[in-house]
PDB file of C-alpha atoms and ligand atoms in Angstrom:
ATOM      1  CA  UNK A 106     197.251  43.991  97.250  1.00  0.00           C
ATOM      2  CA  UNK A 107     195.080  41.190  98.503  1.00  0.00           C
ATOM      3  CA  UNK A 108     198.041  39.594 100.265  1.00  0.00           C
ATOM      4  CA  UNK A 109     199.062  42.910 101.794  1.00  0.00           C
ATOM      5  CA  UNK A 110     195.516  43.395 103.057  1.00  0.00           C
ATOM      6  CA  UNK A 111     195.488  39.890 104.457  1.00  0.00           C
ATOM      7  CA  UNK A 112     198.743  40.506 106.296  1.00  0.00           C
ATOM      8  CA  UNK A 113     197.331  43.760 107.617  1.00  0.00           C
ATOM      9  CA  UNK A 114     194.189  42.026 108.844  1.00  0.00           C
ATOM     10  CA  UNK A 115     196.204  39.325 110.553  1.00  0.00           C
ATOM     11  CA  UNK A 116     198.568  41.817 112.126  1.00  0.00           C
ATOM     12  CA  UNK A 117     195.670  43.962 113.330  1.00  0.00           C
ATOM     13  CA  UNK A 118     193.803  40.954 114.682  1.00  0.00           C
ATOM     14  CA  UNK A 119     196.863  39.831 116.601  1.00  0.00           C
ATOM     15  CA  UNK A 120     197.053  43.263 118.242  1.00  0.00           C
ATOM     16  CA  UNK A 121     193.341  43.424 119.023  1.00  0.00           C
ATOM     17  CA  UNK A 122     193.253  39.871 120.312  1.00  0.00           C
ATOM     18  CA  UNK A 123     195.893  40.792 122.852  1.00  0.00           C
ATOM     19  CA  UNK A 124     199.097  39.097 123.650  1.00  0.00           C
ATOM     20  CA  UNK A 125     197.891  36.369 125.954  1.00  0.00           C
ATOM     21  CA  UNK A 126     195.432  33.549 126.440  1.00  0.00           C
ATOM     22  CA  UNK A 127     194.342  32.122 129.770  1.00  0.00           C
ATOM     23  CA  UNK A 128     193.302  28.573 130.583  1.00  0.00           C
ATOM     24  CA  UNK A 129     191.613  27.623 133.829  1.00  0.00           C
ATOM     25  CA  UNK A 130     191.491  24.017 134.974  1.00  0.00           C
ATOM     26  CA  UNK A 131     189.797  22.705 138.124  1.00  0.00           C
ATOM     27  CA  UNK A 132     189.800  18.895 137.816  1.00  0.00           C
ATOM     28  CA  UNK A 133     186.007  18.811 137.467  1.00  0.00           C
ATOM     29  CA  UNK A 134     186.095  15.901 134.983  1.00  0.00           C
ATOM     30  CA  UNK A 135     187.684  12.463 135.093  1.00  0.00           C
ATOM     31  CA  UNK A 136     191.214  13.272 133.865  1.00  0.00           C
ATOM     32  CA  UNK A 137     193.969  13.558 136.474  1.00  0.00           C
ATOM     33  CA  UNK A 138     197.472  14.279 135.145  1.00  0.00           C
ATOM     34  CA  UNK A 139     199.336  14.288 131.812  1.00  0.00           C
ATOM     35  CA  UNK A 140     202.256  12.226 133.076  1.00  0.00           C
ATOM     36  CA  UNK A 141     204.740  11.875 135.893  1.00  0.00           C
ATOM     37  CA  UNK A 142     208.371  11.464 136.857  1.00  0.00           C
ATOM     38  CA  UNK A 143     209.671   9.034 137.803  1.00  0.00           C
ATOM     39  CA  UNK A 144     207.427   6.386 136.243  1.00  0.00           C
ATOM     40  CA  UNK A 145     205.045   5.177 138.925  1.00  0.00           C
ATOM     41  CA  UNK A 146     206.199   7.932 141.280  1.00  0.00           C
ATOM     42  CA  UNK A 147     202.774   9.515 141.657  1.00  0.00           C
ATOM     43  CA  UNK A 148     199.370   8.086 142.480  1.00  0.00           C
ATOM     44  CA  UNK A 149     196.895  10.618 141.080  1.00  0.00           C
ATOM     45  CA  UNK A 150     193.153  10.544 141.685  1.00  0.00           C
ATOM     46  CA  UNK A 151     190.184  12.857 141.437  1.00  0.00           C
ATOM     47  CA  UNK A 152     189.152  13.882 144.959  1.00  0.00           C
ATOM     48  CA  UNK A 153     186.026  15.416 146.450  1.00  0.00           C
ATOM     49  CA  UNK A 154     187.501  16.547 149.784  1.00  0.00           C
ATOM     50  CA  UNK A 155     189.216  18.920 150.222  1.00  0.00           C
ATOM     51  CA  UNK A 156     188.154  21.048 147.242  1.00  0.00           C
ATOM     52  CA  UNK A 157     189.076  24.652 146.489  1.00  0.00           C
ATOM     53  CA  UNK A 158     186.608  25.369 143.675  1.00  0.00           C
ATOM     54  CA  UNK A 159     183.786  23.386 142.076  1.00  0.00           C
ATOM     55  CA  UNK A 160     183.209  19.910 143.472  1.00  0.00           C
ATOM     56  CA  UNK A 161     186.508  18.140 142.722  1.00  0.00           C
ATOM     57  CA  UNK A 162     190.256  18.550 143.160  1.00  0.00           C
ATOM     58  CA  UNK A 163     193.381  16.527 142.316  1.00  0.00           C
ATOM     59  CA  UNK A 164     194.854  14.137 144.908  1.00  0.00           C
ATOM     60  CA  UNK A 165     198.538  13.320 144.448  1.00  0.00           C
ATOM     61  CA  UNK A 166     200.264  10.707 146.558  1.00  0.00           C
ATOM     62  CA  UNK A 167     204.015  10.147 146.735  1.00  0.00           C
ATOM     63  CA  UNK A 168     204.901   6.654 145.541  1.00  0.00           C
ATOM     64  CA  UNK A 169     208.698   6.836 145.117  1.00  0.00           C
ATOM     65  CA  UNK A 170     211.323   6.548 147.848  1.00  0.00           C
ATOM     66  CA  UNK A 171     213.247   9.601 146.559  1.00  0.00           C
ATOM     67  CA  UNK A 172     210.272  11.644 147.796  1.00  0.00           C
ATOM     68  CA  UNK A 173     210.306  14.386 145.145  1.00  0.00           C
ATOM     69  CA  UNK A 174     207.982  12.991 142.484  1.00  0.00           C
ATOM     70  CA  UNK A 175     206.534  15.210 139.778  1.00  0.00           C
ATOM     71  CA  UNK A 176     202.921  15.221 138.569  1.00  0.00           C
ATOM     72  CA  UNK A 177     202.746  16.739 135.059  1.00  0.00           C
ATOM     73  CA  UNK A 178     199.697  19.033 135.186  1.00  0.00           C
ATOM     74  CA  UNK A 179     200.103  21.182 132.063  1.00  0.00           C
ATOM     75  CA  UNK A 180     202.065  21.263 128.810  1.00  0.00           C
ATOM     76  CA  UNK A 181     202.676  24.472 126.902  1.00  0.00           C
ATOM     77  CA  UNK A 182     204.160  24.246 123.414  1.00  0.00           C
ATOM     78  CA  UNK A 183     204.869  26.726 120.631  1.00  0.00           C
ATOM     79  CA  UNK A 184     206.569  29.358 122.763  1.00  0.00           C
ATOM     80  CA  UNK A 185     208.852  31.824 121.006  1.00  0.00           C
ATOM     81  CA  UNK A 186     212.070  33.311 122.353  1.00  0.00           C
ATOM     82  CA  UNK A 187     211.136  36.144 124.701  1.00  0.00           C
ATOM     83  CA  UNK A 188     207.686  34.740 125.508  1.00  0.00           C
ATOM     84  CA  UNK A 189     206.661  34.687 129.140  1.00  0.00           C
ATOM     85  CA  UNK A 190     204.467  32.003 130.665  1.00  0.00           C
ATOM     86  CA  UNK A 191     202.638  32.251 134.003  1.00  0.00           C
ATOM     87  CA  UNK A 192     201.175  29.348 135.935  1.00  0.00           C
ATOM     88  CA  UNK A 193     199.499  29.056 139.298  1.00  0.00           C
ATOM     89  CA  UNK A 194     197.461  26.580 141.282  1.00  0.00           C
ATOM     90  CA  UNK A 195     196.016  26.245 144.755  1.00  0.00           C
ATOM     91  CA  UNK A 196     197.547  23.601 146.985  1.00  0.00           C
ATOM     92  CA  UNK A 197     196.282  22.036 150.186  1.00  0.00           C
ATOM     93  CA  UNK A 198     198.765  21.341 152.949  1.00  0.00           C
ATOM     94  CA  UNK A 199     198.097  21.053 156.672  1.00  0.00           C
ATOM     95  CA  UNK A 200     201.622  20.300 157.883  1.00  0.00           C
ATOM     96  CA  UNK A 201     203.364  23.659 158.551  1.00  0.00           C
ATOM     97  CA  UNK A 202     207.152  23.451 158.261  1.00  0.00           C
ATOM     98  CA  UNK A 203     207.142  19.763 157.356  1.00  0.00           C
ATOM     99  CA  UNK A 204     206.322  17.281 154.656  1.00  0.00           C
ATOM    100  CA  UNK A 205     204.216  16.525 152.757  1.00  0.00           C
ATOM    101  CA  UNK A 206     204.505  19.756 150.798  1.00  0.00           C
ATOM    102  CA  UNK A 207     203.862  20.740 147.181  1.00  0.00           C
ATOM    103  CA  UNK A 208     205.730  23.178 144.953  1.00  0.00           C
ATOM    104  CA  UNK A 209     204.951  24.547 141.490  1.00  0.00           C
ATOM    105  CA  UNK A 210     207.913  23.610 139.301  1.00  0.00           C
ATOM    106  CA  UNK A 211     208.618  23.041 135.611  1.00  0.00           C
ATOM    107  CA  UNK A 212     210.996  21.578 133.072  1.00  0.00           C
ATOM    108  CA  UNK A 213     211.642  22.150 129.394  1.00  0.00           C
ATOM    109  CA  UNK A 214     211.244  19.282 126.967  1.00  0.00           C
ATOM    110  CA  UNK A 215     213.024  18.767 123.649  1.00  0.00           C
ATOM    111  CA  UNK A 216     210.089  17.324 121.658  1.00  0.00           C
ATOM    112  CA  UNK A 217     206.697  19.079 121.857  1.00  0.00           C
ATOM    113  CA  UNK A 218     205.054  15.803 120.797  1.00  0.00           C
ATOM    114  CA  UNK A 219     206.590  13.778 123.623  1.00  0.00           C
ATOM    115  CA  UNK A 220     205.869  14.924 127.164  1.00  0.00           C
ATOM    116  CA  UNK A 221     208.582  12.564 128.435  1.00  0.00           C
ATOM    117  CA  UNK A 222     211.376  14.159 126.363  1.00  0.00           C
ATOM    118  CA  UNK A 223     212.996  15.873 129.345  1.00  0.00           C
ATOM    119  CA  UNK A 224     215.582  18.495 128.397  1.00  0.00           C
ATOM    120  CA  UNK A 225     216.443  20.688 131.378  1.00  0.00           C
ATOM    121  CA  UNK A 226     214.871  21.903 134.619  1.00  0.00           C
ATOM    122  CA  UNK A 227     213.134  25.262 134.379  1.00  0.00           C
ATOM    123  CA  UNK A 228     213.044  25.785 138.142  1.00  0.00           C
ATOM    124  CA  UNK A 229     210.057  27.121 139.978  1.00  0.00           C
ATOM    125  CA  UNK A 230     208.810  28.580 143.230  1.00  0.00           C
ATOM    126  CA  UNK A 231     210.942  27.507 146.218  1.00  0.00           C
ATOM    127  CA  UNK A 232     208.196  28.352 148.680  1.00  0.00           C
ATOM    128  CA  UNK A 233     206.574  25.386 150.416  1.00  0.00           C
ATOM    129  CA  UNK A 234     203.668  27.532 151.618  1.00  0.00           C
ATOM    130  CA  UNK A 235     202.283  28.080 155.121  1.00  0.00           C
ATOM    131  CA  UNK A 236     200.801  24.614 155.492  1.00  0.00           C
ATOM    132  CA  UNK A 237     197.591  25.965 156.979  1.00  0.00           C
ATOM    133  CA  UNK A 238     195.132  24.774 154.335  1.00  0.00           C
ATOM    134  CA  UNK A 239     194.713  26.141 150.824  1.00  0.00           C
ATOM    135  CA  UNK A 240     197.222  28.639 149.447  1.00  0.00           C
ATOM    136  CA  UNK A 241     197.950  29.907 145.957  1.00  0.00           C
ATOM    137  CA  UNK A 242     201.401  29.281 144.512  1.00  0.00           C
ATOM    138  CA  UNK A 243     202.621  30.744 141.226  1.00  0.00           C
ATOM    139  CA  UNK A 244     205.676  31.218 139.037  1.00  0.00           C
ATOM    140  CA  UNK A 245     206.707  32.708 135.692  1.00  0.00           C
ATOM    141  CA  UNK A 246     209.042  31.280 133.096  1.00  0.00           C
ATOM    142  CA  UNK A 247     210.573  32.829 129.992  1.00  0.00           C
ATOM    143  CA  UNK A 248     211.579  31.162 126.761  1.00  0.00           C
ATOM    144  CA  UNK A 249     215.149  32.410 126.311  1.00  0.00           C
ATOM    145  CA  UNK A 250     216.446  30.122 123.571  1.00  0.00           C
ATOM    146  CA  UNK A 251     215.222  28.202 120.545  1.00  0.00           C
ATOM    147  CA  UNK A 252     215.648  24.987 122.529  1.00  0.00           C
ATOM    148  CA  UNK A 253     213.158  26.262 125.142  1.00  0.00           C
ATOM    149  CA  UNK A 254     209.857  26.145 123.238  1.00  0.00           C
ATOM    150  CA  UNK A 255     207.942  23.541 125.205  1.00  0.00           C
ATOM    151  CA  UNK A 256     207.518  23.340 128.947  1.00  0.00           C
ATOM    152  CA  UNK A 257     205.843  20.942 131.368  1.00  0.00           C
ATOM    153  CA  UNK A 258     204.322  22.399 134.543  1.00  0.00           C
ATOM    154  CA  UNK A 259     204.746  20.146 137.568  1.00  0.00           C
ATOM    155  CA  UNK A 260     202.992  19.823 140.880  1.00  0.00           C
ATOM    156  CA  UNK A 261     206.012  18.506 142.740  1.00  0.00           C
ATOM    157  CA  UNK A 262     205.411  16.710 145.993  1.00  0.00           C
ATOM    158  CA  UNK A 263     208.001  16.483 148.752  1.00  0.00           C
ATOM    159  CA  UNK A 264     207.145  13.718 151.137  1.00  0.00           C
ATOM    160  CA  UNK A 265     207.549  10.156 152.272  1.00  0.00           C
ATOM    161  CA  UNK A 266     205.921   7.323 150.337  1.00  0.00           C
ATOM    162  CA  UNK A 267     202.227   7.194 151.104  1.00  0.00           C
ATOM    163  CA  UNK A 268     201.901  10.872 152.002  1.00  0.00           C
ATOM    164  CA  UNK A 269     199.662  13.015 149.816  1.00  0.00           C
ATOM    165  CA  UNK A 270     198.563  16.515 148.922  1.00  0.00           C
ATOM    166  CA  UNK A 271     195.843  18.159 146.863  1.00  0.00           C
ATOM    167  CA  UNK A 272     195.798  20.864 144.192  1.00  0.00           C
ATOM    168  CA  UNK A 273     192.953  22.696 142.445  1.00  0.00           C
ATOM    169  CA  UNK A 274     192.065  25.726 140.290  1.00  0.00           C
ATOM    170  CA  UNK A 275     195.116  25.967 138.047  1.00  0.00           C
ATOM    171  CA  UNK A 276     195.493  28.974 135.742  1.00  0.00           C
ATOM    172  CA  UNK A 277     197.920  29.099 132.815  1.00  0.00           C
ATOM    173  CA  UNK A 278     198.576  32.358 130.966  1.00  0.00           C
ATOM    174  CA  UNK A 279     200.565  32.127 127.738  1.00  0.00           C
ATOM    175  CA  UNK A 280     201.028  34.106 124.511  1.00  0.00           C
ATOM    176  CA  UNK A 281     198.309  33.611 121.880  1.00  0.00           C
ATOM    177  CA  UNK A 282     200.604  31.625 119.616  1.00  0.00           C
ATOM    178  CA  UNK A 283     201.251  28.913 122.192  1.00  0.00           C
ATOM    179  CA  UNK A 284     199.166  25.801 122.760  1.00  0.00           C
ATOM    180  CA  UNK A 285     198.154  24.931 126.316  1.00  0.00           C
ATOM    181  CA  UNK A 286     197.357  21.331 127.169  1.00  0.00           C
ATOM    182  CA  UNK A 287     195.746  20.446 130.486  1.00  0.00           C
ATOM    183  CA  UNK A 288     194.497  16.955 131.446  1.00  0.00           C
ATOM    184  CA  UNK A 289     191.959  15.998 128.789  1.00  0.00           C
ATOM    185  CA  UNK A 290     191.908  19.457 127.245  1.00  0.00           C
ATOM    186  CA  UNK A 291     193.862  21.239 124.476  1.00  0.00           C
ATOM    187  CA  UNK A 292     193.463  24.933 123.652  1.00  0.00           C
ATOM    188  CA  UNK A 293     192.439  24.194 120.055  1.00  0.00           C
ATOM    189  CA  UNK A 294     191.644  27.774 119.092  1.00  0.00           C
ATOM    190  CA  UNK A 295     195.069  29.001 119.974  1.00  0.00           C
ATOM    191  CA  UNK A 296     196.595  25.973 118.290  1.00  0.00           C
ATOM    192  CA  UNK A 297     194.744  26.837 115.105  1.00  0.00           C
ATOM    193  CA  UNK A 298     195.847  30.412 115.434  1.00  0.00           C
ATOM    194  CA  UNK A 299     199.460  29.287 115.848  1.00  0.00           C
ATOM    195  CA  UNK A 300     199.092  27.294 112.643  1.00  0.00           C
ATOM    196  CA  UNK A 301     197.778  30.369 110.839  1.00  0.00           C
ATOM    197  CA  UNK A 302     200.685  32.451 112.056  1.00  0.00           C
ATOM    198  CA  UNK A 303     203.170  29.736 111.169  1.00  0.00           C
ATOM    199  CA  UNK A 304     201.780  29.750 107.598  1.00  0.00           C
ATOM    200  CA  UNK A 305     202.977  33.338 107.196  1.00  0.00           C
TER     201      UNK A 305
HETATM  202 CA1   CA B  55     187.947  21.951 141.404  1.00  0.00          CA
END
């Protein structure tokens, strides 16, 4: 009876708590990015101008001749098949119709403990934006297979070496059972909750 009650409480709590958690990240601390591809392909720094919200943003500079380097800005692990994940950030671009430009993109990884364990591209938003200052770009991804549990969100820059762009005010929305990692920050509560659920 006690176990049945416990299961009931957990089930009820999961319904009341709602299906999703939201993490906002605005680069207001000292951390920049979680990683990059290729190695050395991105120069990332905290910037103070331009800024979308707060007093800081993220500066990303292209440092690879291929010109499509990826800054890893969030990691979401613990997704279940059928889960949907939403991510968005503001980007700053003042070159309409030309580079440098930034897209929101993502890739799945095979090992949730290794952000560099690339598995397969997850695609993203093709839109380069108007290039008239700040604009919000967003995309949604769905976990459709057991191999697609962990995803890295990229700010992907398209430019020549030395060109740069800025992003700010990222929002990640994921199911309660997932764990969201942003630079210097892990959603510990949801991680604990995922552990509780996993125990049943
Ligand atoms: Ca900010």
